[in-house]
Each structure stands twice: as structure tokens, then as C-alpha cells.
Tab-separated table of C-alpha atoms and ligand atoms in Angstrom:
chain	number	residue	atom	x	y	z
A	203	MET	CA	11.979	-137.990	-80.394
A	204	ILE	CA	11.071	-134.787	-81.819
A	205	THR	CA	9.335	-132.356	-79.356
A	206	GLU	CA	7.168	-129.610	-80.570
A	207	VAL	CA	8.814	-126.198	-79.094
A	208	SER	CA	5.557	-124.500	-77.732
A	209	ASP	CA	4.842	-122.647	-74.387
A	210	THR	CA	2.654	-124.702	-72.134
A	211	PRO	CA	-0.887	-124.216	-73.392
A	212	PHE	CA	-3.068	-121.756	-71.079
A	213	ARG	CA	-6.551	-122.761	-69.459
A	214	SER	CA	-8.417	-119.387	-67.789
A	215	THR	CA	-7.581	-121.347	-64.159
A	216	ASP	CA	-4.203	-121.579	-64.936
A	217	LYS	CA	-3.894	-117.554	-64.871
A	218	ILE	CA	-3.760	-114.983	-62.477
A	219	SER	CA	-7.231	-113.032	-63.052
A	220	GLY	CA	-6.685	-110.015	-61.067
A	221	LYS	CA	-10.367	-109.954	-59.848
A	222	THR	CA	-10.797	-109.497	-55.710
A	223	GLY	CA	-13.932	-110.581	-53.614
A	224	THR	CA	-15.741	-113.679	-53.680
A	225	GLU	CA	-18.174	-114.243	-56.924
A	226	ASN	CA	-18.726	-117.917	-57.913
A	227	ALA	CA	-17.349	-118.614	-54.043
A	228	GLU	CA	-18.081	-121.873	-54.208
A	229	ASP	CA	-15.014	-122.017	-56.510
A	230	ILE	CA	-12.853	-120.304	-54.821
A	231	THR	CA	-10.150	-121.443	-51.954
A	232	VAL	CA	-9.566	-118.618	-49.291
A	233	LEU	CA	-6.206	-119.017	-47.615
A	234	ASP	CA	-5.334	-116.949	-44.284
A	235	CYS	CA	-1.743	-115.309	-45.685
A	236	LYS	CA	-0.993	-113.630	-41.972
A	237	GLY	CA	2.517	-112.720	-41.689
A	238	LYS	CA	3.437	-113.738	-45.302
A	239	THR	CA	4.517	-113.007	-48.518
A	240	LEU	CA	3.097	-114.151	-51.792
A	241	LEU	CA	6.089	-113.770	-54.477
A	242	PRO	CA	5.883	-114.904	-58.108
A	243	GLY	CA	6.982	-118.818	-58.843
A	244	LEU	CA	11.064	-118.460	-59.053
A	245	ILE	CA	13.335	-119.093	-62.378
A	246	ASP	CA	16.861	-121.178	-61.972
A	247	LEU	CA	18.181	-119.917	-65.258
A	248	HIS	CA	21.139	-122.819	-64.931
A	249	THR	CA	20.248	-125.655	-64.282
A	250	HIS	CA	20.822	-129.258	-64.770
A	251	ILE	CA	18.073	-132.348	-64.284
A	252	THR	CA	20.766	-135.386	-64.526
A	253	VAL	CA	24.257	-135.174	-64.403
A	254	LEU	CA	23.907	-133.614	-61.115
A	255	ASN	CA	23.394	-135.178	-57.680
A	256	GLN	CA	24.446	-138.426	-59.511
A	257	VAL	CA	21.435	-138.529	-61.804
A	258	GLY	CA	22.940	-139.824	-65.139
A	259	PHE	CA	25.462	-141.786	-63.190
A	260	ASP	CA	22.427	-144.039	-61.952
A	261	CYS	CA	21.053	-144.276	-65.491
A	262	LEU	CA	23.270	-145.279	-68.050
A	263	HIS	CA	22.375	-148.421	-68.796
A	264	SER	CA	18.412	-147.747	-69.331
A	265	ASP	CA	16.723	-145.197	-71.052
A	266	MET	CA	13.392	-145.854	-69.183
A	267	THR	CA	15.303	-145.462	-66.160
A	268	LEU	CA	16.892	-142.128	-66.736
A	269	LEU	CA	13.526	-140.710	-68.251
A	270	THR	CA	11.380	-141.243	-65.079
A	271	THR	CA	14.700	-140.555	-62.620
A	272	ALA	CA	15.036	-137.292	-64.748
A	273	ALA	CA	11.330	-136.367	-64.430
A	274	GLU	CA	11.496	-137.031	-60.402
A	275	HIS	CA	14.255	-135.167	-60.359
A	276	ALA	CA	12.693	-132.163	-62.289
A	277	SER	CA	9.607	-132.601	-60.249
A	278	HIS	CA	11.752	-131.600	-56.926
A	279	TYR	CA	12.774	-128.013	-57.689
A	280	LEU	CA	8.973	-127.261	-57.042
A	281	ASP	CA	10.176	-128.017	-53.439
A	282	MET	CA	12.057	-124.528	-53.154
A	283	GLY	CA	9.612	-122.950	-54.976
A	284	PHE	CA	10.990	-122.712	-58.173
A	285	THR	CA	8.476	-123.009	-60.733
A	286	THR	CA	10.313	-122.558	-64.255
A	287	ILE	CA	13.889	-123.723	-64.689
A	288	ARG	CA	16.435	-123.688	-67.820
A	289	ASP	CA	18.337	-127.077	-68.530
A	290	CYS	CA	21.533	-126.029	-69.308
A	291	GLY	CA	22.371	-129.773	-70.788
A	292	SER	CA	20.717	-132.944	-70.148
A	293	MET	CA	22.224	-136.421	-71.141
A	294	HIS	CA	20.445	-137.604	-73.977
A	295	ARG	CA	18.426	-134.574	-74.450
A	296	VAL	CA	16.481	-136.590	-71.819
A	297	ALA	CA	15.242	-133.008	-70.320
A	298	ASN	CA	13.396	-132.113	-74.061
A	299	GLU	CA	11.239	-134.642	-73.324
A	300	VAL	CA	10.432	-134.007	-69.556
A	301	LYS	CA	10.052	-130.757	-71.054
A	302	HIS	CA	7.037	-132.012	-73.018
A	303	MET	CA	5.680	-134.138	-69.952
A	304	VAL	CA	4.972	-131.238	-68.207
A	305	GLN	CA	3.645	-129.553	-70.960
A	306	ILE	CA	0.891	-132.326	-71.408
A	307	GLY	CA	0.435	-132.408	-67.956
A	308	LEU	CA	1.606	-135.843	-67.305
A	309	ILE	CA	3.446	-134.525	-64.103
A	310	ASP	CA	4.116	-131.839	-61.690
A	311	ALA	CA	7.421	-130.210	-61.946
A	312	PRO	CA	8.415	-126.586	-62.831
A	313	ASP	CA	8.745	-125.645	-66.871
A	314	LEU	CA	11.634	-125.721	-68.763
A	315	ILE	CA	13.231	-124.296	-70.967
A	316	THR	CA	15.782	-127.154	-73.025
A	317	CYS	CA	18.602	-126.970	-75.009
A	318	GLY	CA	18.800	-131.175	-75.311
A	319	LYS	CA	22.614	-131.704	-75.382
A	320	ALA	CA	25.287	-128.898	-74.610
A	321	ILE	CA	28.145	-128.153	-77.639
A	322	MET	CA	31.739	-128.766	-76.516
A	323	PRO	CA	34.799	-129.001	-78.224
A	324	THR	CA	36.506	-132.792	-77.864
A	325	GLU	CA	37.410	-132.324	-73.871
A	326	GLY	CA	36.957	-136.500	-72.968
A	327	ASN	CA	36.856	-139.096	-74.627
A	328	GLU	CA	33.306	-141.010	-75.203
A	329	ARG	CA	32.900	-143.223	-72.120
A	330	HIS	CA	33.381	-139.904	-70.201
A	331	ILE	CA	29.829	-139.213	-68.302
A	332	MET	CA	30.263	-135.755	-69.718
A	333	ALA	CA	30.145	-137.460	-73.691
A	334	GLN	CA	26.389	-138.166	-72.942
A	335	HIS	CA	25.644	-134.584	-72.050
A	336	VAL	CA	27.792	-132.969	-74.848
A	337	HIS	CA	28.230	-132.780	-78.789
A	338	PHE	CA	31.940	-133.062	-79.415
A	339	ALA	CA	32.080	-130.082	-82.161
A	340	ASP	CA	36.023	-128.684	-83.196
A	341	THR	CA	35.128	-126.479	-86.240
A	342	ALA	CA	32.479	-123.686	-87.440
A	343	ASP	CA	31.115	-126.611	-89.776
A	344	GLU	CA	30.551	-128.915	-86.779
A	345	VAL	CA	29.092	-126.600	-84.152
A	346	ARG	CA	26.672	-125.319	-87.266
A	347	LYS	CA	25.999	-128.700	-87.648
A	348	ALA	CA	25.353	-129.380	-83.744
A	349	ALA	CA	23.308	-126.283	-83.285
A	350	ARG	CA	20.677	-127.159	-86.001
A	351	LYS	CA	20.287	-131.183	-84.666
A	352	GLU	CA	19.477	-129.624	-81.366
A	353	ILE	CA	17.213	-126.865	-82.438
A	354	ALA	CA	15.439	-130.325	-84.445
A	355	GLU	CA	15.524	-132.149	-81.514
A	356	GLY	CA	13.396	-129.557	-79.344
A	357	ALA	CA	15.897	-127.115	-78.107
A	358	ASP	CA	15.134	-123.845	-76.902
A	359	PHE	CA	17.933	-122.432	-77.171
A	360	VAL	CA	21.771	-123.385	-77.612
A	361	LYS	CA	24.320	-123.921	-74.892
A	362	ILE	CA	28.044	-124.521	-75.894
A	363	PHE	CA	31.287	-124.672	-73.599
A	364	ALA	CA	33.710	-121.378	-74.562
A	365	SER	CA	35.685	-122.224	-71.446
A	366	GLY	CA	36.785	-125.593	-69.519
A	367	ALA	CA	34.700	-126.561	-67.032
A	368	ALA	CA	35.800	-126.753	-63.613
A	369	ALA	CA	33.676	-129.825	-62.518
A	370	ILE	CA	35.104	-132.245	-65.105
A	371	SER	CA	38.335	-132.838	-63.483
A	372	THR	CA	40.121	-132.655	-66.784
A	373	GLY	CA	38.879	-129.563	-67.569
A	374	VAL	CA	40.523	-126.244	-66.795
A	375	PRO	CA	38.175	-122.988	-66.299
A	376	GLU	CA	40.891	-120.583	-67.030
A	377	GLN	CA	41.245	-121.749	-70.974
A	378	SER	CA	39.055	-120.780	-73.609
A	379	ILE	CA	38.787	-123.629	-75.226
A	380	MET	CA	36.010	-122.576	-78.496
A	381	PHE	CA	37.603	-120.389	-81.090
A	382	PRO	CA	35.507	-116.969	-81.776
A	383	ASP	CA	34.482	-118.701	-85.464
A	384	GLU	CA	33.284	-121.111	-83.913
A	385	ILE	CA	30.855	-119.065	-81.240
A	386	GLU	CA	29.659	-116.799	-83.790
A	387	THR	CA	28.596	-119.786	-86.110
A	388	ALA	CA	26.740	-120.776	-83.181
A	389	VAL	CA	25.423	-117.597	-82.567
A	390	LYS	CA	23.982	-116.994	-86.300
A	391	THR	CA	22.900	-120.650	-86.289
A	392	ALA	CA	20.806	-120.156	-83.348
A	393	GLU	CA	19.245	-116.658	-84.348
A	394	ARG	CA	18.417	-118.124	-88.014
A	395	LYS	CA	16.187	-120.097	-86.061
A	396	GLY	CA	14.648	-117.623	-83.284
A	397	ARG	CA	16.849	-119.099	-80.666
A	398	TYR	CA	19.639	-117.539	-78.514
A	399	VAL	CA	23.232	-118.638	-77.535
A	400	ALA	CA	23.826	-119.408	-73.887
A	401	ALA	CA	28.036	-119.845	-72.937
A	402	HIS	CA	29.454	-121.717	-69.943
A	403	CYS	CA	32.421	-119.183	-69.862
A	404	HIS	CA	34.761	-119.154	-66.546
A	405	ALA	CA	37.970	-117.796	-68.182
A	406	ASP	CA	37.523	-113.640	-68.902
A	407	ASN	CA	38.737	-114.086	-72.526
A	408	ALA	CA	35.844	-117.003	-73.416
A	409	VAL	CA	33.601	-114.231	-72.131
A	410	ARG	CA	34.742	-111.403	-74.133
A	411	ASN	CA	35.389	-113.879	-77.154
A	412	SER	CA	30.970	-114.412	-76.356
A	413	ILE	CA	30.216	-111.180	-75.985
A	414	LEU	CA	31.580	-109.887	-79.029
A	415	ALA	CA	30.053	-112.728	-81.420
A	416	GLY	CA	26.604	-111.734	-80.021
A	417	VAL	CA	26.132	-114.646	-77.065
A	418	LYS	CA	22.903	-113.778	-74.827
A	419	THR	CA	23.523	-115.310	-71.707
A	420	ILE	CA	27.109	-115.761	-70.117
A	421	GLU	CA	26.517	-118.941	-67.924
A	422	HIS	CA	29.300	-118.490	-64.580
A	423	ALA	CA	31.136	-115.389	-65.065
A	424	THR	CA	33.504	-116.745	-62.834
A	425	LEU	CA	36.700	-115.113	-64.175
A	426	ILE	CA	35.463	-111.617	-66.069
A	427	SER	CA	38.032	-109.148	-65.985
A	428	ASP	CA	37.140	-105.100	-65.319
A	429	GLU	CA	37.683	-104.532	-68.569
A	430	THR	CA	35.040	-107.506	-70.227
A	431	LEU	CA	32.570	-106.130	-67.277
A	432	GLU	CA	32.813	-102.711	-68.741
A	433	LEU	CA	32.226	-104.548	-72.394
A	434	ALA	CA	29.297	-106.684	-70.768
A	435	SER	CA	27.445	-103.530	-69.652
A	436	GLU	CA	28.477	-101.835	-72.640
A	437	ARG	CA	26.641	-104.419	-74.887
A	438	LYS	CA	23.904	-105.221	-72.726
A	439	ALA	CA	25.282	-108.651	-72.235
A	440	TYR	CA	23.399	-111.336	-69.300
A	441	LEU	CA	25.604	-112.166	-66.886
A	442	ILE	CA	24.095	-115.606	-65.014
A	443	PRO	CA	26.515	-116.132	-62.048
A	444	THR	CA	26.264	-119.178	-60.463
A	445	LEU	CA	27.644	-119.041	-56.814
A	446	ALA	CA	26.126	-121.831	-55.155
A	447	VAL	CA	28.146	-124.449	-57.585
A	448	MET	CA	31.378	-123.303	-55.810
A	449	TYR	CA	30.138	-123.914	-52.515
A	450	VAL	CA	32.128	-126.566	-50.986
A	451	SER	CA	30.161	-128.886	-48.279
A	452	ASP	CA	32.192	-131.768	-45.816
A	453	GLY	CA	33.018	-134.348	-47.920
A	454	PRO	CA	36.460	-136.904	-48.663
A	455	ARG	CA	37.614	-134.221	-51.759
A	456	LYS	CA	37.200	-131.287	-49.321
A	457	GLU	CA	40.463	-130.448	-49.320
A	458	TYR	CA	40.979	-130.412	-53.368
A	459	TRP	CA	37.629	-129.077	-54.351
A	460	GLU	CA	38.243	-125.984	-51.613
A	461	SER	CA	41.694	-125.740	-53.575
A	462	ARG	CA	40.008	-125.674	-56.806
A	463	LEU	CA	36.734	-123.951	-55.861
A	464	GLY	CA	37.713	-121.410	-53.625
A	465	PRO	CA	39.742	-118.776	-55.774
A	466	MET	CA	37.259	-118.854	-58.701
A	467	LEU	CA	33.971	-117.999	-56.242
A	468	ARG	CA	36.398	-115.578	-54.436
A	469	HIS	CA	37.422	-113.642	-58.077
A	470	CYS	CA	33.342	-114.111	-59.174
A	471	THR	CA	32.186	-112.506	-56.113
A	472	GLU	CA	34.594	-109.500	-56.404
A	473	LYS	CA	33.169	-109.097	-59.593
A	474	MET	CA	29.513	-109.594	-58.693
A	475	THR	CA	29.743	-107.112	-56.298
A	476	LYS	CA	31.192	-105.063	-59.038
A	477	ALA	CA	28.732	-105.640	-61.775
A	478	TYR	CA	25.781	-105.148	-58.918
A	479	GLU	CA	27.020	-101.612	-58.106
A	480	MET	CA	27.454	-100.751	-62.069
A	481	GLY	CA	23.883	-101.388	-62.258
A	482	MET	CA	23.811	-104.397	-64.615
A	483	TYR	CA	20.594	-106.554	-65.232
A	484	LEU	CA	21.545	-110.030	-63.374
A	485	GLY	CA	20.022	-112.800	-63.932
A	486	PHE	CA	19.804	-115.873	-61.338
A	487	GLY	CA	21.345	-119.667	-61.651
A	488	THR	CA	22.654	-121.967	-59.454
A	489	ASP	CA	24.307	-125.054	-61.609
A	490	CYS	CA	22.924	-127.254	-58.388
A	491	ALA	CA	20.553	-129.985	-57.899
A	492	ALA	CA	17.099	-129.848	-56.306
A	493	GLY	CA	17.689	-131.819	-52.966
A	494	ASP	CA	21.362	-131.252	-52.501
A	495	PHE	CA	22.660	-128.969	-49.624
A	496	CYS	CA	23.249	-126.198	-51.700
A	497	TYR	CA	19.511	-125.735	-53.179
A	498	GLU	CA	17.843	-126.944	-49.618
A	499	ASN	CA	19.379	-124.435	-47.994
A	500	GLY	CA	19.249	-121.180	-50.080
A	501	ILE	CA	22.934	-120.941	-50.451
A	502	GLU	CA	22.844	-118.834	-54.101
A	503	PHE	CA	20.400	-116.660	-52.460
A	504	ARG	CA	22.809	-116.395	-48.901
A	505	PHE	CA	26.009	-115.765	-51.211
A	506	ARG	CA	24.270	-112.990	-53.320
A	507	ARG	CA	23.188	-111.406	-49.930
A	508	GLU	CA	26.637	-112.337	-47.816
A	509	LYS	CA	29.076	-112.200	-50.350
A	510	CYS	CA	27.848	-109.428	-52.929
A	511	GLY	CA	26.203	-107.149	-50.516
A	512	MET	CA	22.847	-107.166	-52.646
A	513	LYS	CA	19.965	-106.070	-51.519
A	514	ALA	CA	17.319	-108.743	-50.467
A	515	LEU	CA	14.321	-106.941	-52.989
A	516	ASP	CA	17.085	-106.897	-55.843
A	517	ILE	CA	17.988	-110.462	-55.545
A	518	LEU	CA	14.214	-111.421	-55.603
A	519	LEU	CA	13.647	-109.743	-58.785
A	520	GLN	CA	16.977	-111.560	-60.485
A	521	CYS	CA	15.297	-115.011	-59.496
A	522	THR	CA	11.547	-114.013	-60.657
A	523	ARG	CA	11.541	-110.284	-62.830
A	524	ASN	CA	15.228	-110.680	-64.757
A	525	ASN	CA	14.839	-113.855	-65.456
A	526	ALA	CA	11.701	-113.815	-66.895
A	527	VAL	CA	12.696	-110.573	-69.568
A	528	ILE	CA	16.123	-112.704	-69.911
A	529	ALA	CA	14.423	-115.601	-71.135
A	530	GLY	CA	11.750	-114.023	-72.834
A	531	ILE	CA	9.152	-115.595	-70.769
A	532	ASP	CA	8.039	-112.195	-69.038
A	533	ASN	CA	4.607	-112.304	-71.086
A	534	ARG	CA	3.805	-115.445	-68.857
A	535	VAL	CA	5.680	-115.506	-65.934
A	536	GLY	CA	8.055	-113.440	-63.518
A	537	SER	CA	5.474	-110.783	-61.997
A	538	ILE	CA	2.237	-111.254	-60.320
A	539	ARG	CA	-0.278	-109.495	-62.757
A	540	LYS	CA	-3.627	-110.019	-64.392
A	541	GLY	CA	-3.184	-112.406	-66.810
A	542	LEU	CA	-0.267	-114.125	-66.292
A	543	ALA	CA	0.706	-117.888	-65.099
A	544	ALA	CA	-0.448	-118.166	-61.583
A	545	ASP	CA	2.850	-119.646	-60.396
A	546	LEU	CA	3.146	-118.242	-57.441
A	547	ILE	CA	4.816	-119.069	-53.471
A	548	LEU	CA	4.034	-117.900	-50.198
A	549	VAL	CA	6.875	-117.631	-48.021
A	550	ASN	CA	6.816	-116.977	-43.928
A	551	GLY	CA	8.329	-113.652	-43.552
A	552	LYS	CA	9.023	-110.214	-45.526
A	553	PRO	CA	11.707	-111.161	-48.118
A	554	ASP	CA	12.209	-108.071	-49.314
A	555	GLN	CA	13.450	-106.983	-46.016
A	556	ASP	CA	15.416	-110.104	-44.818
A	557	ILE	CA	16.091	-112.650	-47.349
A	558	SER	CA	16.658	-115.595	-44.889
A	559	CYS	CA	12.800	-116.483	-45.270
A	560	MET	CA	14.774	-118.131	-48.894
A	561	TYR	CA	16.541	-120.340	-47.453
A	562	HIS	CA	14.304	-122.873	-46.914
A	563	ARG	CA	11.340	-124.421	-48.453
A	564	PRO	CA	8.010	-121.907	-48.759
A	565	ASP	CA	4.508	-122.719	-47.012
A	566	LEU	CA	3.252	-122.908	-50.573
A	567	VAL	CA	3.877	-123.061	-54.385
A	568	ILE	CA	1.178	-123.239	-56.641
A	569	LYS	CA	1.572	-123.862	-60.158
A	570	ARG	CA	-0.959	-122.850	-63.142
A	571	GLY	CA	-3.561	-122.162	-60.075
A	572	LYS	CA	-2.985	-125.663	-58.647
A	573	ILE	CA	-1.302	-125.957	-55.275
A	574	VAL	CA	1.951	-128.774	-55.836
A	575	ARG	CA	3.764	-128.302	-52.334
A	576	SER	CA	2.633	-127.527	-48.711
A	577	ASN	CA	4.813	-127.470	-46.144
B	843	ZN	ZN1	26.430	-126.245	-65.841
């Protein structure tokens, strides 16, 4: 199905009015927020409503199950206060459909920014779960065709795999898997249609090639070198670190994942510390699933604070204002300002002084002026 790319329509009650006092008092709900802090609704610029947390694996045989499961899963991002999420590749492009369901008010879920399927060089066979989430494209012409197809199907941006994937056992994160002309073609095709490219990059060379080709958002940037950090800063490419996805929880393959992801996490936190100290404008992503351990325990917030030494206020800005600016939606969300969407969360504590109150669910989540979660 082809969906229109359009912003969620606004009614006047969806917005922050800027009025104080109690005019039309009968329409107003007054909340006692003593000791609590009101923040803009949070934004996660890197997640997937399928593939993570088994969503997708359970739905291989039914499109209807896939749609309802994906919609339900998307709604859970509200639990932790995320009122906007960017889906970086979904099974059968189902995120495009869920986005439409949110836009027409069919379900309470975050606003979605979607890319449909991601574009990846042939890295597996057709039966691999990833094959349902990607286009395999192996020349610049194939990349151009795939990008056009995704945009025609309703993509807001184009997602490419410039390096191998860590979460696929056959993927080699240290390898830069797309050729520069393929990345450039993705960028030019996207730009012609008013879109931009987000590139999955672990390998340093993949980051470098992507920045030089004009990619707007560098996802993960895990194995970035000091030289490439300088280049990113010079060219004003946006880095979207996703540290939480490298957290290894207890499980049957803990040792395997620790040996695979541990060194990547150490390298990445060292470089993101440096990027932060350089004053780079960092985004906020998780690559984690709503409801999983990392999401429910605010691991992305923790790692940025504890491993990268970022100040609490800066982390809050990363997952609100910075992400809105990066995604080009700061005229609608990301701040508390008159005329912006009334997407708000209420947290217990002072998160700008102690970020730990972001490690669990907020007290209240408001989307377009309506309370959608109350804990
Ligand atoms: Zn991802």
C-alpha cells in the first residue's frame, strides 16, 4: 500500500497554547506537578518496530499479525515517554502503515518517521530474517532503483547499510560494504525527492565514505577514528550513537555477545566522549525495543552519563531538541513552546541535575494534549 508522506494534522487542542490562568475553566484539567519536571516528549532517532524483541520472527506467516503486532509494539515506546520515533527499517515496510495509523488517529503510538526497508548489499540469502527488512542492492543503479521504490512507498528518508551489521552473525561490522558511488547515488536520489540518507556505519571507512558522500545522519558511528570525528565535525554530519544496543544482558550466549560487542562499546564510548568534548551536535538513538531491558532501564541515558561523562542537561537536549533539529521536525516537536505539539512528559525529580529519574517510566505521558500514559 502506498501511504502519503505528510505531517500528522494538528487541531488547536493538540498544541501548546501558551495561555495561563483558568479561562474556560471547565475545559481545563489542572495537575499538581510539585517536585516533578515537565519535559518535551522524547525522541528516539534509531529504533525498529519489527526485528527487535522478536517482533517479526513471530509474524513471518501472516501480514495481518505483522501489522497488529508492529502497531502494538510501536505503542509501547510511549511507556518510557518517547512520543516520536524514527524507524530505521521494518519488515515488509510495515512501519509506513503504522505511521499512517497514527496519523489518522487509529492508535495511540508515537509519531513515526520511516524509511520502509533499508538498502543493503547482498549480505545474506532470501530466507534470512533481514531479507524481509532490506532491499539487496549491489550496484549504483540498483541502489537508485531501491531508493526510488522506498520513497514511492512512503519513506521519509532513505536508510543504507554502509558497513556490516553487528546483530547478524554473518555481518562483519569492521567491513565497509558499500562502494562510494553507491552511497553517493543514494544521497542524490534521496535529495532529488526532498529526502536525506541515514547510513548504518560501524566501520570507520564506512563513516568516512558516508560523510564525504553527503549522508546526513551517521547511525552508530561505533568504530569511528579521531580523523573521521574531525571530518564529521567539519562537514556538520550528525552522529546518532546507539550505545544501549551494545549492552549485553544475562543469557545463554552472553560470552559470545560480550566478546563481539564489548570492544565495540569501549571504542564507541571513548570516541563519543571525545565528540561531546569537541562540542558536536549529537543525536540520540537506542536501536533497542520498547519493553526490553535496555529501554525499561534507561541504559542509553546511563551510558551517556556514566561512560561518556555527558552532563544531564545535554543528554536531555540530545533526546529532545537536538533530535528534532536533526530530523527536521523542530517546528512541531522537541521543545516546550507555544504552537508546538502538546507532546509532554512529567518525570519525578530534577533530571537536569540527576539524570537517574530518566531510567524508569515517567509519571505521565501526554501526546497532542491527551494523557496517553499515567503511572
Ligand atoms: Zn538499527
